Structure formats: C-alpha cells, structure tokens
Coordinates of C-alpha atoms in Angstrom, one line a residue:
M1 CA -82.8 -5.0 135.5
T2 CA -80.6 -2.9 133.2
D3 CA -79.7 0.7 133.7
Y4 CA -77.1 1.0 130.9
F5 CA -78.6 -0.6 127.8
E6 CA -81.7 0.7 126.0
V7 CA -83.1 -0.5 122.7
H8 CA -84.3 2.3 120.3
E9 CA -85.2 0.5 117.1
R10 CA -86.0 -3.1 116.2
D11 CA -85.7 -5.0 112.9
G12 CA -86.7 -8.5 113.7
A13 CA -84.3 -10.0 116.2
A14 CA -81.8 -7.2 115.4
R15 CA -81.8 -4.1 117.5
L16 CA -80.4 -0.6 117.3
A17 CA -79.6 0.3 120.9
E18 CA -77.4 2.5 123.2
L19 CA -74.9 1.1 125.6
R20 CA -75.1 4.0 128.0
L21 CA -71.5 4.4 129.1
A22 CA -69.8 7.7 129.9
E23 CA -69.3 7.9 126.2
P24 CA -72.4 6.1 124.7
V25 CA -71.9 3.3 122.2
T26 CA -74.5 2.7 119.5
T27 CA -75.0 -1.1 119.0
P28 CA -74.5 -3.4 117.2
A29 CA -70.9 -2.5 117.6
L30 CA -67.4 -3.7 118.5
A31 CA -66.9 -4.1 122.3
D32 CA -63.1 -4.2 122.3
D33 CA -62.5 -0.6 123.4
V34 CA -65.2 -0.5 126.1
L35 CA -64.7 -3.8 127.7
E36 CA -63.0 -4.5 131.1
D37 CA -62.6 -8.2 131.9
A38 CA -62.4 -9.0 135.7
G39 CA -61.1 -12.5 134.9
S40 CA -61.9 -16.1 135.2
L41 CA -62.6 -17.8 138.6
W42 CA -61.1 -21.1 137.5
P43 CA -57.5 -20.3 138.4
E44 CA -58.2 -18.3 141.5
D45 CA -60.9 -16.4 143.4
R46 CA -61.3 -12.8 142.3
A47 CA -62.7 -9.8 144.1
V48 CA -65.7 -7.9 142.7
P49 CA -64.1 -5.1 140.7
E50 CA -64.9 -1.5 141.5
G51 CA -66.0 -0.8 138.0
D52 CA -67.0 2.6 136.5
E53 CA -69.4 4.1 134.0
G54 CA -66.7 4.4 131.4
A55 CA -66.5 0.7 130.6
L56 CA -68.6 -2.5 130.4
T57 CA -67.1 -4.7 133.2
V58 CA -67.3 -8.4 132.7
L59 CA -67.8 -9.7 136.3
P60 CA -65.6 -12.6 137.6
H61 CA -66.8 -15.7 135.8
R62 CA -66.5 -19.3 134.9
G63 CA -67.0 -20.4 131.3
F64 CA -68.2 -23.9 130.4
P65 CA -67.6 -25.7 127.1
G66 CA -70.4 -27.2 125.2
G67 CA -71.7 -30.5 126.5
T68 CA -70.8 -29.8 130.1
P69 CA -73.0 -32.0 132.4
D70 CA -75.7 -30.0 134.2
E71 CA -74.4 -31.2 137.6
V72 CA -71.0 -29.8 136.9
S73 CA -72.2 -26.4 135.6
E74 CA -74.6 -26.2 138.6
A75 CA -71.8 -27.1 141.1
F76 CA -69.5 -24.3 139.8
A77 CA -72.2 -21.8 138.9
V78 CA -71.3 -18.2 139.6
D79 CA -73.4 -16.0 141.9
Y80 CA -73.1 -12.7 140.1
P81 CA -73.2 -9.7 142.4
D82 CA -75.6 -6.7 142.0
V83 CA -73.4 -3.8 141.1
D84 CA -74.1 -0.2 140.3
Y85 CA -72.0 0.2 137.1
P86 CA -72.3 -1.3 133.6
S87 CA -71.7 -5.0 133.9
A88 CA -71.7 -8.2 131.9
A89 CA -72.2 -11.8 132.9
V90 CA -70.7 -14.8 131.1
V91 CA -73.2 -17.5 130.3
S92 CA -73.7 -20.5 128.1
P93 CA -77.0 -21.6 126.5
D94 CA -77.5 -24.0 129.4
T95 CA -76.7 -21.5 132.2
A96 CA -78.3 -18.4 130.7
A97 CA -80.6 -16.6 133.1
D98 CA -81.4 -13.2 134.4
H99 CA -78.4 -12.2 136.5
G100 CA -79.2 -8.5 136.6
A101 CA -76.5 -7.6 134.2
D102 CA -76.6 -5.1 131.3
A103 CA -75.0 -7.5 128.9
Y104 CA -74.4 -11.3 128.6
V105 CA -71.3 -12.8 127.1
L106 CA -72.1 -16.1 125.2
S107 CA -69.2 -18.4 125.8
G108 CA -68.0 -21.0 123.3
G109 CA -68.7 -18.8 120.3
P110 CA -65.8 -20.0 118.1
G111 CA -67.0 -23.6 118.6
I112 CA -70.4 -22.9 117.0
A113 CA -69.3 -20.6 114.2
G114 CA -69.7 -22.5 110.9
H115 CA -72.4 -24.8 112.3
A116 CA -75.8 -23.3 111.5
E117 CA -77.9 -25.6 113.7
A118 CA -75.6 -25.2 116.8
F119 CA -75.3 -21.4 116.3
V120 CA -79.0 -20.8 115.9
D121 CA -79.8 -23.0 118.9
A122 CA -77.3 -21.3 121.1
V123 CA -78.3 -17.8 120.2
L124 CA -82.1 -18.4 120.5
R125 CA -81.8 -20.3 123.8
T126 CA -79.6 -17.5 125.3
R127 CA -81.7 -14.6 124.0
E128 CA -84.9 -16.2 125.3
A129 CA -83.3 -16.8 128.8
I130 CA -81.8 -13.4 129.4
P131 CA -83.8 -10.2 129.8
A132 CA -85.2 -8.6 126.7
D133 CA -83.5 -5.3 127.4
A134 CA -80.0 -6.7 127.9
A135 CA -77.3 -6.9 125.2
L136 CA -76.0 -10.2 123.9
Y137 CA -72.2 -10.2 123.3
L138 CA -70.7 -13.0 121.1
P139 CA -66.9 -12.9 121.2
G140 CA -64.4 -14.6 118.8
V141 CA -66.7 -15.0 115.8
A142 CA -67.3 -11.8 113.9
T143 CA -65.8 -11.1 110.4
P144 CA -66.9 -8.6 107.8
R145 CA -68.6 -11.4 105.9
N146 CA -70.7 -12.9 108.8
V147 CA -71.5 -10.0 111.1
A148 CA -74.7 -9.0 109.3
T149 CA -76.1 -12.5 109.9
L150 CA -74.9 -12.5 113.5
V151 CA -76.8 -9.3 114.2
Y152 CA -79.8 -10.6 112.2
A153 CA -79.9 -13.6 114.6
G154 CA -79.9 -11.3 117.7
V155 CA -76.3 -10.5 118.6
D156 CA -75.7 -6.9 119.8
L157 CA -71.9 -6.8 120.6
V158 CA -69.0 -8.5 118.9
D159 CA -65.2 -8.2 119.0
A160 CA -62.4 -8.0 116.4
D161 CA -60.5 -11.1 117.7
R162 CA -61.1 -13.3 114.6
A163 CA -60.4 -10.4 112.2
V164 CA -57.2 -9.7 114.0
V165 CA -56.1 -13.3 114.0
R166 CA -56.8 -13.7 110.3
G167 CA -54.8 -10.6 109.6
T168 CA -51.7 -11.9 111.5
E169 CA -52.1 -15.1 109.3
G170 CA -52.0 -12.9 106.2
R171 CA -55.8 -13.3 105.4
Y172 CA -57.3 -10.2 103.9
L173 CA -61.0 -10.1 104.8
T174 CA -63.8 -8.5 102.8
T175 CA -67.6 -8.8 103.0
D176 CA -67.5 -11.6 100.4
E177 CA -64.1 -13.4 100.7
A178 CA -61.0 -14.0 102.7
Y179 CA -57.9 -13.7 100.5
F180 CA -54.4 -14.8 101.0
L181 CA -52.2 -11.7 100.7
E182 CA -49.9 -13.3 98.3
D183 CA -52.9 -13.9 95.9
L184 CA -53.7 -10.1 95.7
D185 CA -52.3 -8.1 92.9
E186 CA -54.0 -5.0 94.2
L187 CA -55.8 -4.1 97.4
P188 CA -59.6 -4.0 96.8
C189 CA -60.3 -1.4 99.6
S190 CA -59.7 2.3 100.2
C191 CA -59.5 2.3 104.0
P192 CA -56.5 4.1 105.6
A193 CA -54.6 0.8 106.0
C194 CA -54.8 0.2 102.3
Q195 CA -53.4 3.5 101.2
V196 CA -49.9 2.1 100.7
P197 CA -48.4 0.3 97.6
R198 CA -49.3 -3.4 97.5
E199 CA -45.7 -4.5 97.9
E200 CA -45.4 -2.5 101.1
F201 CA -48.6 -3.9 102.6
D202 CA -47.7 -6.3 105.4
H203 CA -49.5 -8.5 108.0
E204 CA -49.7 -5.6 110.4
D205 CA -51.5 -3.5 107.8
C206 CA -53.7 -6.5 107.1
V207 CA -54.8 -6.6 110.7
E208 CA -55.7 -2.9 110.6
H209 CA -57.6 -3.3 107.3
N210 CA -59.6 -6.3 108.7
V211 CA -60.7 -4.3 111.7
N212 CA -61.6 -1.3 109.5
A213 CA -63.6 -3.6 107.2
L214 CA -65.5 -5.1 110.2
E215 CA -66.2 -1.6 111.6
A216 CA -67.4 -0.5 108.2
E217 CA -69.8 -3.5 107.9
L218 CA -71.2 -2.7 111.3
R219 CA -72.0 0.8 110.2
R220 CA -73.7 -0.6 107.2
V221 CA -75.7 -3.0 109.3
R222 CA -76.8 -0.2 111.7
R223 CA -78.0 1.8 108.7
R224 CA -80.0 -1.2 107.5
I225 CA -81.6 -1.6 110.9
R226 CA -82.6 2.1 110.9
D227 CA -84.1 1.6 107.4
G228 CA -85.9 -1.6 108.4
R229 CA -84.0 -3.4 105.6
L230 CA -81.6 -5.7 107.3
R231 CA -83.3 -8.9 106.0
D232 CA -83.1 -7.6 102.4
Y233 CA -79.3 -7.2 102.9
V234 CA -78.8 -10.5 104.7
E235 CA -80.6 -12.4 101.9
G236 CA -77.8 -11.2 99.6
Q237 CA -74.9 -11.2 102.0
A238 CA -75.5 -14.7 103.4
R239 CA -74.9 -16.0 99.9
Q240 CA -71.2 -15.4 100.4
D241 CA -70.9 -18.4 102.8
Q242 CA -72.8 -21.7 103.0
W243 CA -73.2 -21.6 106.7
L244 CA -74.6 -18.1 106.7
T245 CA -77.2 -19.2 104.1
A246 CA -78.0 -22.2 106.3
T247 CA -78.2 -20.0 109.4
M248 CA -80.7 -17.6 107.7
R249 CA -82.8 -20.5 106.6
R250 CA -82.6 -22.1 110.1
L251 CA -83.8 -18.8 111.6
D252 CA -86.7 -18.8 109.1
Q253 CA -87.7 -22.2 110.6
Q254 CA -87.7 -20.7 114.1
Y255 CA -90.9 -18.8 113.2
A256 CA -92.1 -18.1 116.8
Y257 CA -88.7 -16.5 117.7
V258 CA -88.5 -14.3 114.7
E259 CA -92.2 -13.5 114.4
Q260 CA -92.4 -12.2 118.0
R261 CA -89.7 -9.7 117.2
T262 CA -90.9 -8.7 113.7
P263 CA -93.0 -5.5 113.3
V264 CA -96.5 -5.8 111.8
H265 CA -95.6 -3.1 109.4
R266 CA -92.5 -1.1 108.2
R267 CA -91.7 2.0 106.4
A268 CA -89.4 0.2 104.0
E269 CA -90.3 -1.8 100.9
I270 CA -89.6 -5.5 100.8
T271 CA -87.2 -6.4 98.0
A272 CA -88.2 -9.8 96.8
A273 CA -85.0 -10.8 95.0
T274 CA -84.6 -14.4 96.1
E275 CA -86.9 -17.3 96.9
D276 CA -85.9 -17.0 100.5
T277 CA -88.2 -13.9 100.6
M278 CA -91.2 -16.2 100.7
R279 CA -90.1 -17.5 104.1
R280 CA -89.9 -14.1 105.6
V281 CA -92.2 -13.5 108.6
E282 CA -94.0 -10.7 106.9
I283 CA -95.0 -12.9 104.0
Q284 CA -95.9 -15.9 106.0
R285 CA -97.9 -13.8 108.5
F286 CA -99.9 -12.1 105.7
A287 CA -100.7 -15.5 104.1
Q288 CA -101.7 -16.9 107.5
R289 CA -104.0 -14.0 108.3
V290 CA -105.6 -14.0 104.8
T291 CA -106.4 -17.7 105.0
E292 CA -107.4 -17.9 108.7
R293 CA -108.8 -14.5 109.6
Y294 CA -110.3 -13.0 106.4
R295 CA -114.0 -13.4 105.8
K296 CA -115.6 -12.9 102.4
R297 CA -118.5 -10.5 102.5
F298 CA -119.4 -10.2 98.8
D299 CA -122.0 -12.9 99.0
D300 CA -123.7 -12.8 95.6
Q301 CA -120.6 -12.1 93.4
P302 CA -118.2 -14.6 91.9
L303 CA -114.5 -14.5 92.6
V304 CA -112.3 -12.9 89.9
I305 CA -108.7 -13.8 90.1
V306 CA -106.4 -11.4 88.4
P307 CA -102.6 -11.0 88.1
C308 CA -100.8 -8.5 90.3
S309 CA -99.3 -5.3 88.9
A310 CA -95.9 -3.6 89.3
R311 CA -97.7 -0.4 90.6
K312 CA -99.0 -0.5 94.1
P313 CA -101.7 -0.3 95.3
Y314 CA -102.9 -2.5 92.4
S315 CA -106.1 -0.4 91.8
D316 CA -103.9 2.5 90.8
S317 CA -102.3 0.5 87.9
Q318 CA -103.5 0.8 84.3
S319 CA -104.1 -3.0 84.1
H320 CA -106.3 -3.1 87.1
E321 CA -108.3 -0.1 85.9
Q322 CA -109.0 -2.2 82.8
Y323 CA -110.1 -5.2 84.9
H324 CA -112.3 -3.0 87.1
S325 CA -113.9 -1.5 83.9
A326 CA -114.7 -5.1 82.7
V327 CA -115.9 -6.3 86.1
Q328 CA -118.1 -3.3 86.8
F329 CA -118.5 -4.2 90.5
R330 CA -120.0 -7.6 89.7
G331 CA -117.2 -9.7 91.1
H332 CA -114.9 -9.8 94.1
M333 CA -111.3 -9.3 92.8
L334 CA -108.4 -11.3 94.2
S335 CA -104.9 -10.5 93.0
M336 CA -102.3 -13.3 92.7
T337 CA -98.7 -12.5 93.2
S338 CA -95.3 -13.8 94.3
P339 CA -94.0 -13.6 97.0
I340 CA -97.2 -12.4 98.8
G341 CA -99.6 -15.1 97.7
V342 CA -103.2 -13.8 97.2
V343 CA -104.5 -10.4 98.1
P344 CA -108.3 -9.7 98.4
Q345 CA -109.2 -6.3 97.0
E346 CA -110.0 -5.0 100.5
L347 CA -106.5 -5.7 101.7
E348 CA -104.5 -4.2 98.8
L349 CA -103.3 -1.4 101.1
T350 CA -102.4 -3.6 104.0
Y351 CA -98.7 -4.2 104.7
P352 CA -97.0 -5.9 102.9
A353 CA -99.4 -6.0 99.9
Q354 CA -98.4 -2.6 98.7
H355 CA -94.9 -2.6 100.1
Y356 CA -92.9 -5.0 98.0
D357 CA -91.1 -5.2 94.7
S358 CA -90.2 -8.5 93.1
V359 CA -87.9 -9.5 90.3
V360 CA -89.9 -9.9 87.1
T361 CA -88.6 -12.5 84.7
G362 CA -91.9 -13.5 83.1
R363 CA -91.6 -17.0 84.5
W364 CA -92.6 -18.5 87.8
T365 CA -90.3 -20.9 89.6
A366 CA -91.5 -24.2 90.9
N367 CA -91.3 -23.0 94.5
E368 CA -93.3 -19.9 93.7
I369 CA -96.0 -21.9 92.0
E370 CA -96.1 -24.3 95.0
F371 CA -96.3 -21.6 97.6
V372 CA -98.9 -19.4 95.9
S373 CA -101.1 -22.4 94.8
D374 CA -101.1 -23.5 98.5
V375 CA -102.2 -20.1 99.7
L376 CA -104.9 -19.9 97.0
R377 CA -106.1 -23.4 98.0
R378 CA -106.2 -22.5 101.7
Y379 CA -108.1 -19.3 100.9
L380 CA -110.7 -21.1 98.8
E381 CA -111.2 -23.7 101.4
R382 CA -112.6 -21.1 103.8
T383 CA -114.7 -19.1 101.2
D384 CA -117.8 -20.0 99.1
Y385 CA -118.3 -18.3 95.8
P386 CA -121.0 -19.1 93.2
E387 CA -118.2 -19.2 90.6
V388 CA -114.5 -18.8 90.3
I389 CA -113.3 -16.8 87.3
A390 CA -109.6 -16.9 86.6
H391 CA -108.6 -13.9 84.4
V392 CA -104.9 -14.9 84.3
P393 CA -102.2 -15.5 81.6
D394 CA -100.8 -19.0 81.0
E395 CA -97.3 -18.4 82.4
G396 CA -97.4 -19.8 85.9
Y397 CA -100.7 -18.2 86.9
R398 CA -102.8 -20.8 85.1
D399 CA -100.7 -23.6 86.6
I400 CA -101.4 -22.2 90.1
C401 CA -105.1 -22.0 89.4
E402 CA -105.3 -25.5 88.0
R403 CA -103.4 -26.9 91.0
A404 CA -105.9 -25.3 93.4
A405 CA -108.9 -26.3 91.3
E406 CA -107.7 -29.9 91.2
A407 CA -107.0 -30.0 95.0
L408 CA -110.5 -28.7 95.8
D409 CA -112.4 -30.3 92.9
V410 CA -113.6 -26.9 91.9
E411 CA -114.1 -25.8 88.3
F412 CA -112.5 -22.5 87.2
T413 CA -113.7 -20.4 84.3
F414 CA -110.7 -19.1 82.4
T415 CA -111.2 -15.9 80.4
V416 CA -107.8 -15.0 79.0
E417 CA -107.0 -15.9 75.4
D418 CA -103.6 -14.3 74.9
H419 CA -103.0 -11.5 77.4
P420 CA -105.3 -10.2 80.2
T421 CA -105.5 -6.7 78.9
T422 CA -106.4 -7.4 75.2
G423 CA -109.8 -6.5 74.0
D424 CA -110.9 -10.1 73.5
S425 CA -109.8 -11.2 77.0
L426 CA -111.5 -8.3 78.7
A427 CA -114.6 -9.0 76.7
N428 CA -114.5 -12.6 77.8
L429 CA -114.2 -11.4 81.4
A430 CA -117.2 -9.0 81.1
G431 CA -119.2 -11.8 79.4
A432 CA -118.5 -14.3 82.2
L433 CA -120.0 -11.8 84.7
E434 CA -123.2 -11.3 82.8
G435 CA -126.2 -11.7 85.1
Y436 CA -124.4 -11.1 88.4
P437 CA -125.6 -8.2 90.5
K438 CA -123.5 -5.2 91.2
Y439 CA -122.4 -4.2 94.6
Q440 CA -122.6 -0.6 95.7
K441 CA -119.9 1.8 96.7
R442 CA -121.1 1.8 100.3
E443 CA -120.9 -2.0 100.4
R444 CA -117.3 -2.0 99.2
Q445 CA -116.3 0.7 101.8
H446 CA -118.0 -1.2 104.7
N447 CA -116.5 -4.5 103.5
T448 CA -113.1 -3.0 103.3
L449 CA -113.2 -1.6 106.9
R450 CA -114.5 -4.9 108.2
A451 CA -112.0 -7.0 106.3
V452 CA -109.1 -4.9 107.6
A453 CA -110.4 -5.3 111.1
D454 CA -110.5 -9.1 110.7
Y455 CA -107.0 -9.1 109.4
Q456 CA -105.7 -6.8 112.1
F457 CA -107.5 -7.8 115.2
G458 CA -108.6 -11.4 114.5
H459 CA -111.4 -13.4 113.0
G460 CA -114.8 -11.9 113.7
A461 CA -113.4 -8.5 114.7
G462 CA -115.0 -6.8 111.7
D463 CA -118.5 -7.6 112.6
A464 CA -117.8 -7.0 116.3
L465 CA -116.4 -3.5 115.9
F466 CA -118.6 -2.5 113.0
P467 CA -121.9 -4.4 113.3
E468 CA -124.5 -4.2 110.5
G469 CA -126.7 -1.1 110.9
D470 CA -124.2 0.6 113.1
L471 CA -121.5 1.7 110.6
T472 CA -121.2 4.6 108.2
A473 CA -118.1 5.2 106.1
E474 CA -116.8 8.7 105.6
G475 CA -114.2 9.9 103.2
L476 CA -113.0 8.7 99.8
Y477 CA -111.1 5.4 99.4
P478 CA -108.4 4.9 100.5
Q479 CA -108.9 7.5 103.2
L480 CA -111.8 5.9 104.9
R481 CA -113.2 6.7 108.4
A482 CA -115.5 4.4 110.3
H483 CA -118.4 6.1 112.3
D484 CA -121.2 4.6 114.2
A485 CA -124.9 5.3 113.4
D486 CA -124.8 8.4 115.7
G487 CA -121.8 9.9 113.8
E488 CA -119.1 9.2 116.4
Q489 CA -115.8 8.2 114.8
L490 CA -114.6 4.7 115.6
A491 CA -111.5 4.3 113.4
A492 CA -109.6 5.5 110.4
L493 CA -107.9 3.5 107.7
T494 CA -104.2 4.5 107.5
Q495 CA -103.4 4.7 103.8
E496 CA -99.6 4.2 104.4
Y497 CA -100.0 0.8 106.0
G498 CA -103.6 -0.2 105.3
L499 CA -104.3 -0.7 109.0
L500 CA -106.9 0.8 111.3
G501 CA -106.2 3.5 113.9
L502 CA -108.8 3.4 116.6
T503 CA -110.4 6.2 118.6
L504 CA -111.3 5.8 122.2
A505 CA -114.9 4.8 121.2
G506 CA -113.4 2.2 118.8
A507 CA -111.1 0.9 121.5
R508 CA -114.0 0.5 123.9
R509 CA -115.8 -1.6 121.3
W510 CA -112.7 -3.7 121.0
V511 CA -112.6 -4.3 124.7
D512 CA -116.3 -5.2 124.8
A513 CA -116.1 -7.6 121.8
D514 CA -115.6 -11.3 121.9
V515 CA -112.3 -11.1 120.0
P516 CA -109.0 -11.0 122.0
T517 CA -107.9 -7.5 123.0
R518 CA -104.2 -6.6 123.0
T519 CA -103.9 -4.7 126.2
V520 CA -101.1 -2.8 128.0
K521 CA -101.7 -2.6 131.7
I522 CA -100.1 0.4 133.3
D523 CA -99.5 1.9 136.8
P524 CA -101.9 4.6 138.1
F525 CA -100.9 7.5 136.0
V526 CA -102.3 9.3 132.9
P527 CA -99.8 8.9 130.0
H528 CA -99.3 11.6 127.4
G529 CA -97.4 11.0 124.2
S530 CA -96.0 7.6 125.2
V531 CA -95.8 4.9 127.9
L532 CA -92.3 4.0 129.1
A533 CA -91.5 0.4 129.9
P534 CA -91.1 1.0 133.7
G535 CA -94.8 2.1 133.8
V536 CA -96.0 -1.2 132.3
V537 CA -97.3 -3.8 134.8
G538 CA -98.5 -6.3 132.2
A539 CA -99.0 -6.8 128.5
S540 CA -100.7 -9.3 126.2
D541 CA -98.2 -11.9 124.9
D542 CA -99.4 -11.5 121.3
I543 CA -98.6 -7.8 121.0
R544 CA -96.1 -7.1 118.2
V545 CA -94.3 -3.9 117.3
G546 CA -96.7 -1.6 115.4
D547 CA -99.8 -3.3 116.8
E548 CA -102.8 -1.3 117.9
V549 CA -103.1 -1.6 121.7
V550 CA -105.5 -0.6 124.4
I551 CA -103.8 1.1 127.3
E552 CA -105.5 0.7 130.6
G553 CA -104.7 1.4 134.2
P554 CA -106.4 2.6 137.4
A555 CA -106.2 6.2 136.3
A556 CA -106.4 6.1 132.5
F557 CA -107.9 4.5 129.4
G558 CA -106.2 5.0 126.1
V559 CA -105.3 3.6 122.7
G560 CA -102.1 3.7 120.7
R561 CA -99.4 1.7 118.9
A562 CA -96.9 -0.7 120.4
Q563 CA -93.2 0.0 120.1
M564 CA -92.2 -3.3 121.8
S565 CA -93.6 -6.8 121.7
G566 CA -95.8 -7.8 124.7
P567 CA -93.2 -10.0 126.3
E568 CA -90.6 -7.3 125.9
M569 CA -92.9 -4.7 127.5
A570 CA -93.4 -7.0 130.5
E571 CA -89.6 -7.6 130.9
S572 CA -88.0 -4.3 130.0
T573 CA -87.0 -1.5 132.4
R574 CA -86.0 1.0 129.8
G575 CA -87.4 2.3 126.5
I576 CA -90.8 3.3 125.0
A577 CA -93.3 0.6 125.3
C578 CA -96.1 2.2 123.2
K579 CA -97.1 5.5 121.8
V580 CA -100.4 7.0 122.9
R581 CA -102.9 8.4 120.3
H582 CA -105.9 9.1 122.6
V583 CA -106.2 8.9 126.3
E584 CA -108.7 10.0 129.0
E585 CA -108.5 10.1 132.7
K586 CA -110.8 7.8 134.6

C-alpha cells in the first residue's frame, strides 16, 4: 500500500505521477535531491531510520548481483518494516515483491544497461511483481540519450550518477551523442553551464551541463506523456543508439505487458514515421479486432477495396466522395492503408483509423506490403462476399491484393486503369457494380452501430446490444444515437474516438448479453463523478484505460470509462479508477 505515490496519467508503461513529499515531485524525475539512503545491511546491522515526509527514504537493504542463487537471496532476504513515511525498498528481478513501500529500487542497473534483452526482462519482471501504484527507481543508468526509452519501458525515477561520471571523464552528453570535450570546437547547448567560452569550459562545467541536459530531457519526456506522444518520440530518439532501438523492439515483442498499459484511445494523433509504427499496440490491436471481432452485415453487396486518403475520416476526403458517387451504396467499402491495415467503412471513425498521419512517398516498403496483405487475408478469411472489387492503383496496393487473392484462391476484379479518380477508372468501378442492390441509409446506420459494438465489446456484441427489430438510429452520421423500439436511448457514437458511450439502459443490456462485460465492483456507496481506487473491490482483468465499464456495487449501478487497467484498479490504493457517466442508487 502506498500513501506517497499517485499516478495521474498513463502513456503505455510510462506514467506521469506525483511523489507526494513535503515538496511534491512530478515523475518521471531525478531522485538525487529527495533520496535518503539508510545504507546496506551487508557490512553491519542498521536501525530503521526515523524518516520524514520531506524525503524518500531507502530502507536498510541488501543488494544482490545478477545470477545470485535463490537459496542465497532467500537466506539473506530483508524483512522490510512497515513505516509511516515515504519509503523505498531495494529489490532485484528475482526478489521483487510487495513490501509495502512507495518506491522500489532496482539493483544492478548498470549491469543491464546496453543489453536490450536483459534490460527488458529485468524491468518487466520487476514492474509486474511490485504494486501497480508504486514507483520504479533505476539508479546508475540514465543519460540524456536513453532516459526517454527508460521511461517508456516503465521506469519512474532515475539519478544523475552516470551523467556526473561521464562529465568528470570529459564526456559531453546530448540527446544524440556523447562527445569528448577536446573534439568540440563550440558548445552545442545554451544551458547555464555552457554560457562560458569554449576554452574556459572544464570538466566541472561538463558535469553541470550533463545534469542540465538530463533534467531538460526529463521535462521533454513528461510533456510527451501528457500529450500521449511518448512512443512517437521514442521511435526517433531510440535511433541514436543501437541498444535503445533493440530495447524498443523487444518491448514491442512483449505485447501483453505493453497492451495492458496502453489506452484504447488517445487525444493525440499517431505519427507513422517509421516501420516500427506497425508494431505499436494501437495498430496491432486494431488489426486484431477487425479480423477477429468484426462481422460483415452488408450481405448482398460486394466488397470494394479503395485506397486511404490523407484527410480523416476518409469519407470527408474528395477522393472518397468520388468513390461513393461511383459505388452508389451498392458495395461495402474497405479502405486499405499503412500502418493501420484495412478499415471497414463502419469503423472509419474508430481510433486509430482517423487518428494517424503517415509519411507519403508513393511507394510501399516490403514490410508494409507484408503486414497489410496479411491483415487483408485474415479479414477475407472471416467474411463472405459475392465479389471482391479492388479499386486500387498499381503502386503497392495491387501487390497487396494479389497476395491476398493468391493466398485465399479468390479472384479479384481490378477496376483502375491509371489512377483511382480518373473518369475511366470511376466508370469501371460503377460498371462493375451494375446489378447489385443498393442498401438504405438506415441499414448503414444500424450496421455502423453494430460494427462499432462488435469492435469495442467483443464478437457478437452488436447483435446482443442492438437486436434486429429493436434498434432505431437517431441523428446524422457521424453523430449517431442508438435507441430501442420504445425510443429509450441505449448508446451514442462518440465522433472524436468512434466508440460507443452507453446509457444505463445500454449498460443493462451489456450485462444481460452473452458477451463478456467489463465490470468494476465497488464498495456500498453511490459514486458521483468518479470512483477512486480505494473504493474498488474487484475489476475485470481485460479492462484497459479508456474502456467503457459497468460500475456495480451493493448500493449503485452505473456506467463510465476506465482511467486505469483492471489489474491496476484491483491493486491500487490511490488515484481515479474510472469516471462515472450515469449512475443510479439501488
């Protein structure tokens, strides 16, 4: 249980939090000025320090090097006392556990720096063993170049030790390089330490600069977390060092760890500037849900595959207006794009389909072709269309379609002669759709609401929440509202994220349906505005930040959005677990 550390914002495994000392510290941050070390128990026994609320006290401890046999670490394990001031316990990946501390110091950090596999393994094992609402402190590793990646992995506190040592050695640190002082003709920084002529700049000044540069980078990282843009920054920053790039990619391979901590939607746009973007949780999650949860409901229409557009949502773009004019509601449109994969027309609003911007070169890379063709293949395996019409240009798009067609032994009809928006190509598209029936506006609205429900809540949710004959759609797309046959509102489509916000009536249908409900169990009280973590007695493991959740307790029934993952709600003793939209007293 922690009384002195509270997480306020989450960006994957990175957190923006408050170390609640007498003078609060916003993390991720340097711990140097707020740390009091009670010392190691190896040379002698030490009394439990008195401590105070002005510092984070590292309790008497024993550190163990990597590879220490279990019997040794168990024989010399420290029984950390329960204290009433901000405290930290020293742990290794093998000894990490809940010791009731506010922060946990990961020993052996310098030994794993530079080794991506060892670093990721150590951080993940430690973070998963300690309480979710406790800080992770990694000493002896941080530099201006690597600290963004350390935080991205899940580190909350660092120190300036390595930056100081490098300064005494005459190494001038920046976010992209470590220079020998004698190789610098001028100082590439404007911090206070660098406001002297180059010939007067000595090792002492270099130490001060290195610490300034580290602090400045931490400020930049905190800003990125607030904006929900840390991953975008890390994709570029990690390129400055091979082990940082390897670390980012290793973290991408630890999908369960990162996915549990990644929100289902963000305010920020995804900048798809590198191929590593395709491995982001948001991209993989969208592709997985489209290929596993989505159900096609345009039964008599063919599939029409079209290119994406720079403007989002796609239907607002000039090119897609031309496609729609040619299709005339006789086909189900599916947009093909990198890095997202494929986007059914009903999900064009759904995060991240309208929340990304990619680098346009006019050419697809081999990895992009492989990824998108695989997603298209998986989509077509679960759907059945009378015909597949590919209205796509040659460059990359046709390669993707041909790969999927060959893998599934399905024949595609190609309608583009030169460019998708030329008169001849659009005429070919319209001609290919001759004889197919049109679907009505009401059908599209209903299919959109049901498709979003499937994507958001799970396969089958659309029909369970909005059964045939018991659904009316109100409003104009994209501002749709779902009502039952009696006129009671069940849900509303949120234009900003393309997800459904349920009413109490909609939440009851979710609870009664055969699809899993994400539920937050609370103590006997009626929440207003939000539910704090201490009031949670249980939460579904699959809840993610931003998810729609049912809030239920002996005294209340409600619906809202999660501000923590389900496992974090169950473990945490501080912070907002979920925000309440509607609630009623039982």
